């Protein structure tokens, strides 16, 4: 642990809105605690620490009444949950019962948001750190070498959406296998997490200490346990033993429980023949709530943790940056959210940052009204706009300052206020379920961690330029993304460097692939695409079942198969009539239409 620079006042400016009330009312308490939360002043001279509130506190009578006011059916369903998890879901359930929650039809007026794409440079600079600028400051690396960082990898989602067998209880990083060249074993097939651990071994050398905490679900914990206890290829040690030898301190996991789905009509937990179908993940919005009220946050601070990093495990590049970590501590910020310049592939997925009443906020496509969606899609992408920060879901928190702030809120307003502060904005999505022989849309209550972080004071954005986005952001949500990142020549694994190095065009290609169930299955997608060469590919659009394993693709490629049958473009008959390079299918700026009448090949502009 290092001596931290005390932050400035946490008071905010601008119109006071409901979400600012907690910040304003505890500002004085936080200011008092700020100079002592590290136990030392900037000069290193000891300072009094008697004003630092201790926490976490127990459940207040107010909170107890709120939980007890929930329907008995919900209370009964929560009876077997750990206390902190039960209390978290009770907060979501209370919001759902009293507010209705967001089901995707609640919109945000975009005219009330100041988006960074159209913001004055001076105001942008107050909120955004450009990662390229941080890389010029060598003193940050020196400071990082004294820091203890806790890397919390969000690993709750099963890989069943990619065709992995859910009975194996694997997430994508422990269940999806890639080819890796290891000094001990040569070229081997291993889970993605093997490569991540090798990368973490390098990262551990850049910090004073490196803690790894997996945020597993009650299901993916089995896949993680199986992985970490498995032998490392070509060695006599397990994955866990090797990680420890390389300076990675694997800490106890944090479990993300699945919570009851509620009947939208009766508001009661649903009952199904398969118990697993009656529950669903509570989302990553629960993690800060869980860390504080379970006491885990205080344990981390007591262990000397300076920086807590949250990242999606399926994003290979979700690793704590020593530059951002050091800047966070030097500036005394509460938190940092990582963004990248928005590109055309980010128009309908993910969120973009802006300011509302002088505070950072995130708006997603589904939150914009139909009348404003064209406006939403344009931010950062129309002529004259500045780069628009796009959320990557990677987050840094100043561990001691967070604990001190939450304890100050607790001391001044009670734990009721802390629970409200750490409960995310409710998302009440729908999941189709069969109940008593009838299909219903059950309410799935969850929330996003970003909505919690943005309630905190002194949060900044660390932005990475579009041409360097894959140094921070390379998630796998769909099977074709696995092929692009791990099977093609578009990326190279450099475990002693930045992890992934983009080759060819610096921006990843855009994909529009569908019209066949095989594109939803990783094994079938890998069979269809093989190991393609896509360094010069800008976009690939495929509709229908098509095989083109190992093809060379560049520019814009469109393939449309309306026959309903699988068509192999590399078969000798079809390949003879298609562009080739040394016998390999070579498609560049071409559109292929396949129908019962045959195959037509034309330049892209002719069919677009």
XYZ file of C-alpha atoms in Angstrom:
608
model
C 0.000 0.000 0.000
C 1.239 3.493 -0.799
C 0.616 6.908 0.688
C -2.345 8.294 -1.210
C -2.935 11.883 -2.244
C -6.078 13.050 -0.432
C -8.848 13.975 -2.840
C -10.445 17.374 -2.917
C -13.935 18.172 -1.852
C -16.556 15.748 -3.076
C -19.179 18.483 -3.328
C -20.765 18.831 -6.718
C -21.854 21.811 -8.751
C -24.894 22.404 -10.870
C -28.581 21.784 -10.164
C -29.238 19.454 -7.263
C -30.968 16.313 -8.469
C -32.244 13.373 -6.396
C -29.165 11.233 -7.033
C -26.971 14.048 -5.639
C -28.652 14.207 -2.256
C -26.416 11.627 -0.610
C -23.282 13.310 -1.962
C -24.282 16.759 -0.672
C -25.394 15.591 2.763
C -22.258 13.605 3.494
C -19.785 16.011 1.866
C -18.534 17.360 5.186
C -18.115 13.888 6.633
C -16.198 12.782 3.554
C -14.000 15.886 3.650
C -13.146 15.079 7.258
C -12.372 11.471 6.442
C -10.540 12.230 3.188
C -7.409 13.471 4.910
C -7.238 10.353 7.059
C -8.585 7.529 4.947
C -5.083 6.316 4.127
C -3.879 6.858 7.689
C -1.174 9.232 6.346
C -0.974 12.681 4.827
C 0.764 13.471 1.551
C 3.988 14.232 3.367
C 3.885 10.852 5.037
C 3.390 12.336 8.495
C 0.922 10.353 10.624
C -2.512 11.866 11.066
C -5.372 11.013 13.353
C -7.586 8.186 12.179
C -10.188 8.258 14.931
C -12.674 9.992 12.609
C -12.727 7.140 10.122
C -16.054 5.336 10.565
C -15.829 1.581 10.900
C -17.993 -0.630 8.759
C -19.912 -2.307 7.510
C -22.812 -1.849 9.912
C -25.622 -4.275 10.507
C -29.080 -4.133 8.981
C -30.955 -1.106 10.253
C -34.520 -1.248 11.485
C -35.562 0.817 8.454
C -34.012 -1.717 6.095
C -35.541 -4.575 8.046
C -38.992 -3.057 7.695
C -38.482 -2.655 3.955
C -37.531 -6.285 3.519
C -40.295 -7.484 5.803
C -42.800 -5.519 3.775
C -42.104 -7.688 0.729
C -44.630 -10.418 -0.100
C -44.114 -13.607 1.886
C -43.548 -15.587 -1.310
C -40.448 -13.497 -2.095
C -39.197 -13.637 1.494
C -39.558 -17.413 1.480
C -37.647 -17.674 -1.804
C -34.807 -15.615 -0.324
C -34.603 -17.681 2.844
C -31.645 -19.792 1.697
C -29.544 -16.924 0.320
C -26.558 -15.316 2.077
C -27.746 -12.270 3.963
C -26.047 -9.650 1.790
C -27.361 -11.261 -1.401
C -30.893 -11.559 -0.034
C -30.827 -7.892 0.965
C -29.601 -6.894 -2.502
C -32.427 -8.711 -4.271
C -34.879 -7.268 -1.758
C -33.807 -3.803 -2.927
C -34.420 -4.741 -6.573
C -37.745 -6.378 -5.715
C -38.829 -3.310 -3.763
C -38.070 -1.121 -6.782
C -39.963 -3.485 -9.046
C -43.029 -3.575 -6.804
C -43.134 0.170 -6.161
C -41.684 1.668 -9.346
C -42.320 -0.986 -11.976
C -38.731 -0.879 -13.218
C -37.456 -0.531 -16.753
C -38.684 -3.103 -19.239
C -36.978 -1.447 -22.168
C -39.746 1.067 -22.886
C -38.589 3.845 -20.570
C -36.684 6.409 -22.630
C -34.160 9.146 -21.947
C -34.532 12.528 -23.601
C -31.213 12.923 -25.421
C -31.590 16.698 -25.474
C -31.041 16.686 -21.694
C -27.607 15.084 -22.087
C -24.404 16.876 -23.064
C -22.563 14.218 -25.077
C -18.793 14.461 -25.298
C -18.853 14.394 -29.093
C -20.297 17.920 -29.084
C -18.785 19.325 -25.922
C -16.348 22.145 -25.338
C -12.749 20.893 -25.162
C -12.146 22.409 -21.740
C -15.129 20.598 -20.223
C -14.110 17.334 -21.919
C -10.663 17.624 -20.386
C -12.154 17.909 -16.893
C -13.657 14.436 -17.201
C -11.532 12.471 -19.693
C -7.996 11.119 -19.393
C -6.589 10.044 -22.730
C -4.638 6.829 -22.279
C -2.152 7.972 -24.912
C -1.282 10.953 -22.681
C -0.813 8.745 -19.609
C 1.684 6.604 -21.475
C 4.003 9.618 -21.679
C 4.325 9.851 -17.887
C 6.993 7.378 -16.738
C 6.415 8.308 -13.084
C 3.048 6.540 -13.221
C 4.761 3.195 -13.777
C 6.999 3.882 -10.794
C 3.973 4.605 -8.625
C 2.150 1.518 -9.944
C 5.060 -0.658 -8.824
C 4.150 0.262 -5.239
C 0.423 -0.431 -5.577
C -1.563 -3.484 -4.604
C -4.278 -4.136 -7.172
C -7.223 -6.515 -6.886
C -8.338 -7.765 -10.308
C -12.016 -8.758 -10.066
C -13.013 -10.703 -13.162
C -16.765 -10.874 -13.783
C -17.252 -14.502 -14.753
C -20.913 -15.200 -14.100
C -22.198 -15.928 -17.606
C -22.356 -19.466 -18.966
C -21.021 -20.167 -22.435
C -24.272 -21.906 -23.385
C -25.106 -18.975 -25.683
C -22.194 -20.138 -27.843
C -23.198 -23.758 -27.816
C -21.146 -24.899 -24.831
C -22.841 -27.642 -22.822
C -24.294 -25.931 -19.715
C -23.898 -29.198 -17.817
C -20.150 -28.583 -17.865
C -20.703 -25.382 -15.826
C -18.110 -23.460 -17.831
C -17.992 -19.783 -18.635
C -16.560 -18.709 -21.975
C -13.037 -18.239 -20.600
C -12.858 -21.678 -19.001
C -14.911 -23.504 -21.651
C -13.791 -22.037 -24.987
C -10.494 -23.519 -26.118
C -7.847 -21.865 -28.273
C -4.488 -22.869 -29.721
C -1.528 -21.595 -27.713
C 2.209 -22.041 -28.209
C 3.791 -22.689 -24.810
C 7.533 -23.106 -24.117
C 6.880 -26.158 -21.944
C 4.503 -27.981 -24.267
C 4.672 -26.448 -27.741
C 1.391 -25.888 -29.571
C -1.508 -27.013 -27.381
C -5.255 -26.529 -27.129
C -6.188 -24.859 -23.847
C -9.001 -22.747 -22.351
C -8.763 -19.004 -22.951
C -8.141 -18.536 -19.226
C -4.782 -20.297 -19.579
C -3.585 -17.503 -21.857
C -5.045 -14.867 -19.522
C -3.148 -16.284 -16.545
C 0.079 -16.178 -18.539
C -0.651 -12.528 -19.331
C -1.471 -11.795 -15.681
C 1.951 -13.185 -14.740
C 3.487 -10.312 -16.692
C 1.025 -7.799 -15.224
C 1.897 -8.921 -11.685
C 5.468 -7.707 -12.228
C 4.227 -4.171 -12.888
C 2.461 -3.819 -9.511
C 3.577 -4.154 -5.931
C 1.122 -7.018 -5.477
C -1.517 -8.587 -7.709
C -4.674 -10.208 -6.321
C -7.030 -12.161 -8.583
C -10.654 -12.508 -7.479
C -13.109 -14.384 -9.682
C -16.698 -13.150 -9.563
C -18.367 -16.459 -10.359
C -21.971 -17.547 -10.417
C -23.163 -20.556 -8.447
C -22.726 -22.510 -11.693
C -19.527 -21.117 -13.227
C -17.725 -21.583 -9.907
C -17.558 -25.298 -10.758
C -15.951 -24.601 -14.127
C -13.446 -22.244 -12.490
C -12.570 -24.761 -9.779
C -12.064 -27.466 -12.388
C -9.833 -25.186 -14.438
C -7.641 -23.816 -11.652
C -7.006 -27.331 -10.294
C -6.165 -28.781 -13.722
C -2.524 -29.454 -14.703
C -0.644 -26.835 -16.698
C 0.347 -28.313 -20.088
C 3.838 -29.785 -20.056
C 4.379 -29.062 -16.361
C 3.988 -30.863 -13.063
C 2.065 -28.001 -11.434
C -1.571 -27.009 -11.565
C -2.864 -23.815 -13.123
C -3.294 -22.350 -9.646
C 0.180 -23.350 -8.492
C 1.749 -21.821 -11.586
C -0.196 -18.586 -11.092
C 0.979 -18.371 -7.479
C 4.583 -18.992 -8.509
C 4.327 -16.081 -10.929
C 3.130 -13.673 -8.236
C -0.640 -13.899 -8.805
C -2.367 -14.153 -5.429
C -5.620 -16.028 -6.073
C -8.099 -14.860 -3.470
C -11.444 -16.420 -2.471
C -14.125 -16.007 -5.118
C -17.184 -13.797 -4.797
C -20.372 -15.613 -5.751
C -23.086 -14.047 -7.877
C -26.305 -15.828 -6.991
C -29.192 -16.420 -9.340
C -32.380 -14.785 -8.112
C -36.070 -15.666 -8.488
C -37.886 -14.689 -11.661
C -41.171 -12.960 -10.855
C -44.549 -13.321 -12.485
C -45.364 -9.885 -13.884
C -49.010 -10.318 -13.033
C -48.967 -11.762 -9.520
C -45.487 -10.370 -8.663
C -44.714 -13.749 -7.081
C -41.708 -15.990 -7.792
C -42.527 -18.376 -10.611
C -42.580 -22.154 -10.163
C -41.292 -24.381 -12.967
C -40.625 -28.086 -13.416
C -36.917 -27.276 -13.754
C -35.695 -25.248 -10.732
C -32.839 -23.706 -12.750
C -35.414 -22.161 -15.088
C -37.081 -20.310 -12.204
C -34.025 -18.156 -11.470
C -31.653 -15.868 -13.376
C -28.530 -13.831 -12.699
C -28.896 -10.630 -10.712
C -26.392 -8.889 -12.989
C -23.047 -7.347 -12.182
C -24.758 -4.399 -10.539
C -24.714 -6.327 -7.271
C -20.957 -6.558 -6.817
C -20.164 -3.306 -4.979
C -23.220 -3.854 -2.757
C -21.948 -7.363 -2.012
C -18.371 -6.259 -1.335
C -19.451 -3.641 1.190
C -22.209 -5.417 3.075
C -20.430 -8.768 3.202
C -17.381 -7.056 4.692
C -15.191 -8.076 1.761
C -14.341 -4.467 0.839
C -13.007 -3.811 4.332
C -11.020 -7.048 4.169
C -9.418 -5.875 0.929
C -8.471 -2.522 2.417
C -7.096 -4.225 5.514
C -4.979 -6.410 3.213
C -3.486 -3.280 1.652
C -5.427 -3.214 -1.616
C -5.134 0.192 -3.258
C -7.056 -0.332 -6.499
C -10.021 -2.559 -7.270
C -10.444 -3.353 -10.951
C -13.640 -4.795 -12.455
C -13.516 -6.349 -15.913
C -15.502 -8.832 -17.981
C -13.685 -12.153 -17.985
C -14.665 -12.788 -21.615
C -12.773 -9.625 -22.625
C -9.200 -10.857 -23.036
C -7.918 -7.307 -22.602
C -9.760 -6.688 -19.327
C -6.691 -6.335 -17.142
C -5.689 -3.547 -14.749
C -3.541 -0.911 -16.409
C -0.668 0.306 -14.236
C -1.041 3.743 -15.833
C -4.737 4.130 -15.011
C -4.290 2.592 -11.549
C -1.488 4.988 -10.661
C -3.325 8.004 -12.071
C -6.412 7.061 -10.035
C -4.408 7.053 -6.794
C -2.299 10.110 -7.631
C -5.393 12.177 -8.454
C -7.325 10.838 -5.476
C -10.308 9.976 -7.661
C -13.032 7.672 -6.429
C -13.208 5.740 -9.657
C -12.418 5.565 -13.351
C -14.512 4.023 -16.106
C -12.719 2.961 -19.277
C -14.060 4.032 -22.658
C -12.972 3.879 -26.266
C -13.744 6.153 -29.185
C -17.066 5.130 -30.631
C -17.034 3.584 -34.103
C -19.716 2.420 -36.533
C -19.801 -1.022 -34.872
C -20.977 0.593 -31.612
C -24.200 2.233 -32.758
C -26.825 -0.122 -31.288
C -24.949 -2.012 -28.571
C -23.382 -0.675 -25.381
C -23.572 2.791 -23.883
C -22.104 6.213 -24.585
C -21.038 8.769 -21.988
C -22.351 12.254 -21.453
C -23.040 14.786 -18.721
C -26.423 15.372 -17.130
C -26.662 18.113 -14.528
C -22.856 18.179 -14.440
C -22.544 14.473 -13.630
C -21.355 11.612 -15.773
C -24.063 9.399 -17.177
C -24.365 6.555 -19.681
C -27.125 6.245 -22.254
C -27.787 3.092 -24.271
C -29.535 2.743 -27.609
C -32.596 1.054 -26.104
C -33.073 4.041 -23.792
C -33.523 6.446 -26.711
C -36.978 6.990 -28.146
C -37.781 5.911 -31.701
C -37.816 9.561 -32.715
C -34.302 10.126 -31.356
C -32.539 6.937 -32.417
C -31.059 8.491 -35.530
C -29.662 11.221 -33.285
C -28.265 8.605 -30.875
C -26.526 6.703 -33.662
C -24.828 9.848 -34.891
C -22.928 10.983 -31.798
C -19.224 10.838 -32.584
C -19.809 9.580 -36.126
C -20.963 12.648 -38.051
C -18.740 15.264 -39.606
C -17.549 17.860 -37.118
C -18.024 15.647 -34.035
C -15.238 14.984 -31.596
C -14.576 11.355 -30.539
C -17.476 10.035 -28.445
C -16.474 7.840 -25.453
C -18.088 4.378 -25.617
C -18.329 2.258 -22.449
C -16.126 -0.867 -22.250
C -17.449 -2.009 -18.848
C -13.976 -1.929 -17.267
C -13.900 -0.030 -13.963
C -11.279 1.076 -11.429
C -12.123 2.005 -7.845
C -9.958 3.601 -5.172
C -10.437 0.968 -2.466
C -9.778 3.050 0.656
C -11.572 6.103 -0.581
C -14.621 4.016 -1.505
C -14.734 2.382 1.924
C -14.298 5.715 3.678
C -17.006 7.356 1.604
C -19.509 4.556 2.190
C -18.720 4.509 5.916
C -19.233 8.275 6.006
C -22.631 7.904 4.343
C -23.385 5.172 6.850
C -22.332 7.370 9.747
C -24.352 10.400 8.645
C -27.450 8.856 7.077
C -27.433 5.223 8.104
C -27.089 2.069 6.083
C -30.454 2.685 4.413
C -28.771 5.429 2.378
C -25.832 3.162 1.543
C -28.184 0.464 0.279
C -29.941 2.934 -1.971
C -26.600 4.271 -3.174
C -25.237 0.810 -4.031
C -28.405 -0.553 -5.622
C -28.174 -0.174 -9.411
C -30.857 1.235 -11.626
C -33.375 -1.545 -12.036
C -33.602 -3.383 -15.322
C -36.690 -5.596 -15.359
C -36.216 -7.601 -18.515
C -38.373 -10.480 -19.652
C -37.639 -14.188 -19.961
C -40.182 -16.579 -21.506
C -41.023 -19.413 -19.132
C -43.626 -22.177 -19.021
C -45.657 -22.031 -15.832
C -48.518 -24.488 -15.267
C -48.598 -25.313 -18.968
C -48.775 -21.663 -20.027
C -45.976 -19.557 -21.504
C -45.484 -16.283 -19.636
C -42.974 -13.437 -19.715
C -41.293 -13.569 -16.323
C -39.629 -10.460 -14.903
C -35.844 -10.766 -14.663
C -34.579 -8.229 -12.095
C -30.990 -7.068 -12.525
C -28.823 -3.992 -12.811
C -25.525 -2.763 -14.261
C -22.449 -1.918 -12.198
C -21.915 1.285 -14.179
C -25.117 2.796 -12.820
C -23.748 2.298 -9.290
C -20.316 3.762 -10.013
C -21.857 6.845 -11.608
C -23.668 7.638 -8.347
C -20.297 8.106 -6.658
C -18.420 11.430 -6.600
C -15.139 12.114 -8.419
C -15.420 9.547 -11.185
C -13.387 10.109 -14.354
C -13.171 8.468 -17.783
C -9.980 6.920 -19.164
C -10.362 6.842 -22.925
C -8.470 4.827 -25.501
C -8.391 5.955 -29.122
C -10.252 3.947 -31.744
C -7.068 2.716 -33.389
C -5.926 1.279 -30.057
C -9.287 0.039 -28.730
C -8.275 -3.617 -28.822
C -5.551 -2.926 -26.264
C -8.411 -2.565 -23.763
C -11.503 -4.016 -25.390
C -11.740 -7.397 -27.145
C -14.795 -9.232 -25.780
C -16.327 -12.408 -27.153
C -20.108 -12.304 -27.110
C -20.761 -14.268 -30.317
C -19.088 -17.284 -31.952
C -17.689 -15.291 -34.884
C -15.832 -13.041 -32.424
C -13.954 -16.097 -31.153
C -12.910 -16.825 -34.733
C -11.866 -13.211 -35.345
C -9.779 -12.870 -32.171
C -8.344 -16.345 -31.636
C -8.530 -18.238 -34.953
C -7.849 -15.648 -37.662
C -4.706 -13.671 -38.508
C -6.326 -10.390 -37.419
C -4.837 -10.718 -33.941
C -1.643 -12.131 -32.494
C -1.369 -13.297 -28.889
C 1.554 -11.573 -27.207
C 1.419 -12.683 -23.608
C 4.637 -10.849 -22.766
C 3.237 -7.655 -24.265
C -0.244 -6.153 -24.371
C -1.953 -9.531 -24.631
C -3.485 -9.079 -28.062
C -1.881 -7.224 -30.959
C -4.122 -6.137 -33.831
C -2.664 -6.937 -37.246
C -3.670 -5.306 -40.521
C -6.410 -2.689 -40.215
C -6.396 -1.271 -36.682
C -10.188 -1.262 -36.419
C -11.854 -4.690 -36.119
C -14.130 -5.566 -39.048
C -17.884 -5.329 -38.693
C -19.905 -8.548 -38.913
C -23.518 -9.132 -39.832
C -23.953 -12.893 -39.731
C -27.212 -14.805 -39.340
C -29.965 -16.729 -41.077
C -28.646 -20.095 -39.835
C -28.670 -21.643 -36.371
C -25.106 -22.817 -36.973
C -23.878 -19.228 -36.555
C -25.061 -19.383 -32.933
C -22.913 -22.431 -32.228
C -19.157 -22.060 -31.766
C -18.210 -25.469 -33.136
C -20.278 -25.001 -36.302
C -19.061 -21.420 -36.779
C -15.454 -22.530 -36.461
C -16.106 -25.304 -38.982
C -17.692 -22.804 -41.384
C -14.980 -20.140 -41.178
C -11.898 -22.188 -40.322
C -8.814 -20.016 -39.851
C -9.551 -17.110 -42.195
C -7.185 -14.363 -43.266
C -9.020 -11.113 -42.458
C -6.303 -8.540 -41.812
C -7.667 -6.326 -44.591
C -11.354 -7.086 -44.025
C -13.652 -4.134 -43.340
C -17.026 -5.888 -43.197
C -18.465 -9.368 -43.625
C -22.166 -9.986 -44.150
C -23.407 -13.568 -44.407
C -27.006 -14.742 -44.481
C -27.739 -18.436 -44.490
C -25.629 -21.601 -44.148
C -22.311 -21.109 -45.931
C -18.896 -22.753 -45.545
C -15.742 -20.860 -46.502
C -13.020 -22.306 -44.238
C -9.641 -20.631 -44.422
C -10.729 -18.010 -46.964
C -8.843 -14.776 -47.603
C -11.329 -11.932 -47.054
C -10.719 -8.232 -47.625
C -12.683 -5.052 -48.122
C -16.435 -5.631 -47.999
C -17.774 -9.149 -48.530
C -21.455 -10.040 -48.819
C -22.761 -13.616 -49.105
C -26.466 -14.432 -49.263
C -27.646 -18.050 -49.441
C -31.412 -18.407 -49.811
C -31.469 -22.139 -50.595
C -31.753 -23.251 -46.989
C -29.040 -25.868 -47.614
C -25.404 -25.660 -46.571
C -23.235 -24.423 -49.453
C -19.464 -25.002 -49.347
C -17.741 -22.290 -51.365
C -14.429 -24.161 -51.102
C -15.758 -27.288 -52.812
C -13.869 -27.907 -56.087
C -16.944 -27.220 -58.225
C -17.750 -23.815 -56.718
C -14.172 -22.787 -56.045
C -13.371 -23.104 -59.740
C -15.733 -20.212 -60.501
C -14.636 -17.976 -57.603
C -11.590 -15.738 -57.093
C -8.573 -17.620 -55.694
C -5.035 -17.016 -54.548
C -2.752 -20.031 -54.829
C -5.773 -22.318 -54.637
C -7.329 -20.544 -51.618
C -10.715 -18.799 -51.810
C -9.949 -15.065 -52.070
C -12.908 -12.685 -51.760
C -12.348 -8.925 -51.955
C -15.149 -6.360 -52.297
C -17.427 -8.994 -53.700
C -21.080 -9.964 -53.308
C -22.221 -13.556 -53.809
C -25.895 -14.414 -54.258
C -26.783 -18.119 -53.968
C -30.283 -19.297 -54.885
C -31.986 -22.296 -56.402
C -31.156 -20.811 -59.809
C -27.423 -20.920 -59.096
C -24.677 -18.582 -57.907
C -24.094 -14.991 -58.997
C -20.867 -13.118 -58.198
C -20.663 -9.336 -58.549
C -18.683 -6.396 -57.155
C -20.142 -5.186 -53.863
C -21.590 -1.858 -55.129
C -23.764 -3.751 -57.614
C -25.798 -5.416 -54.874
C -25.546 -2.967 -51.990
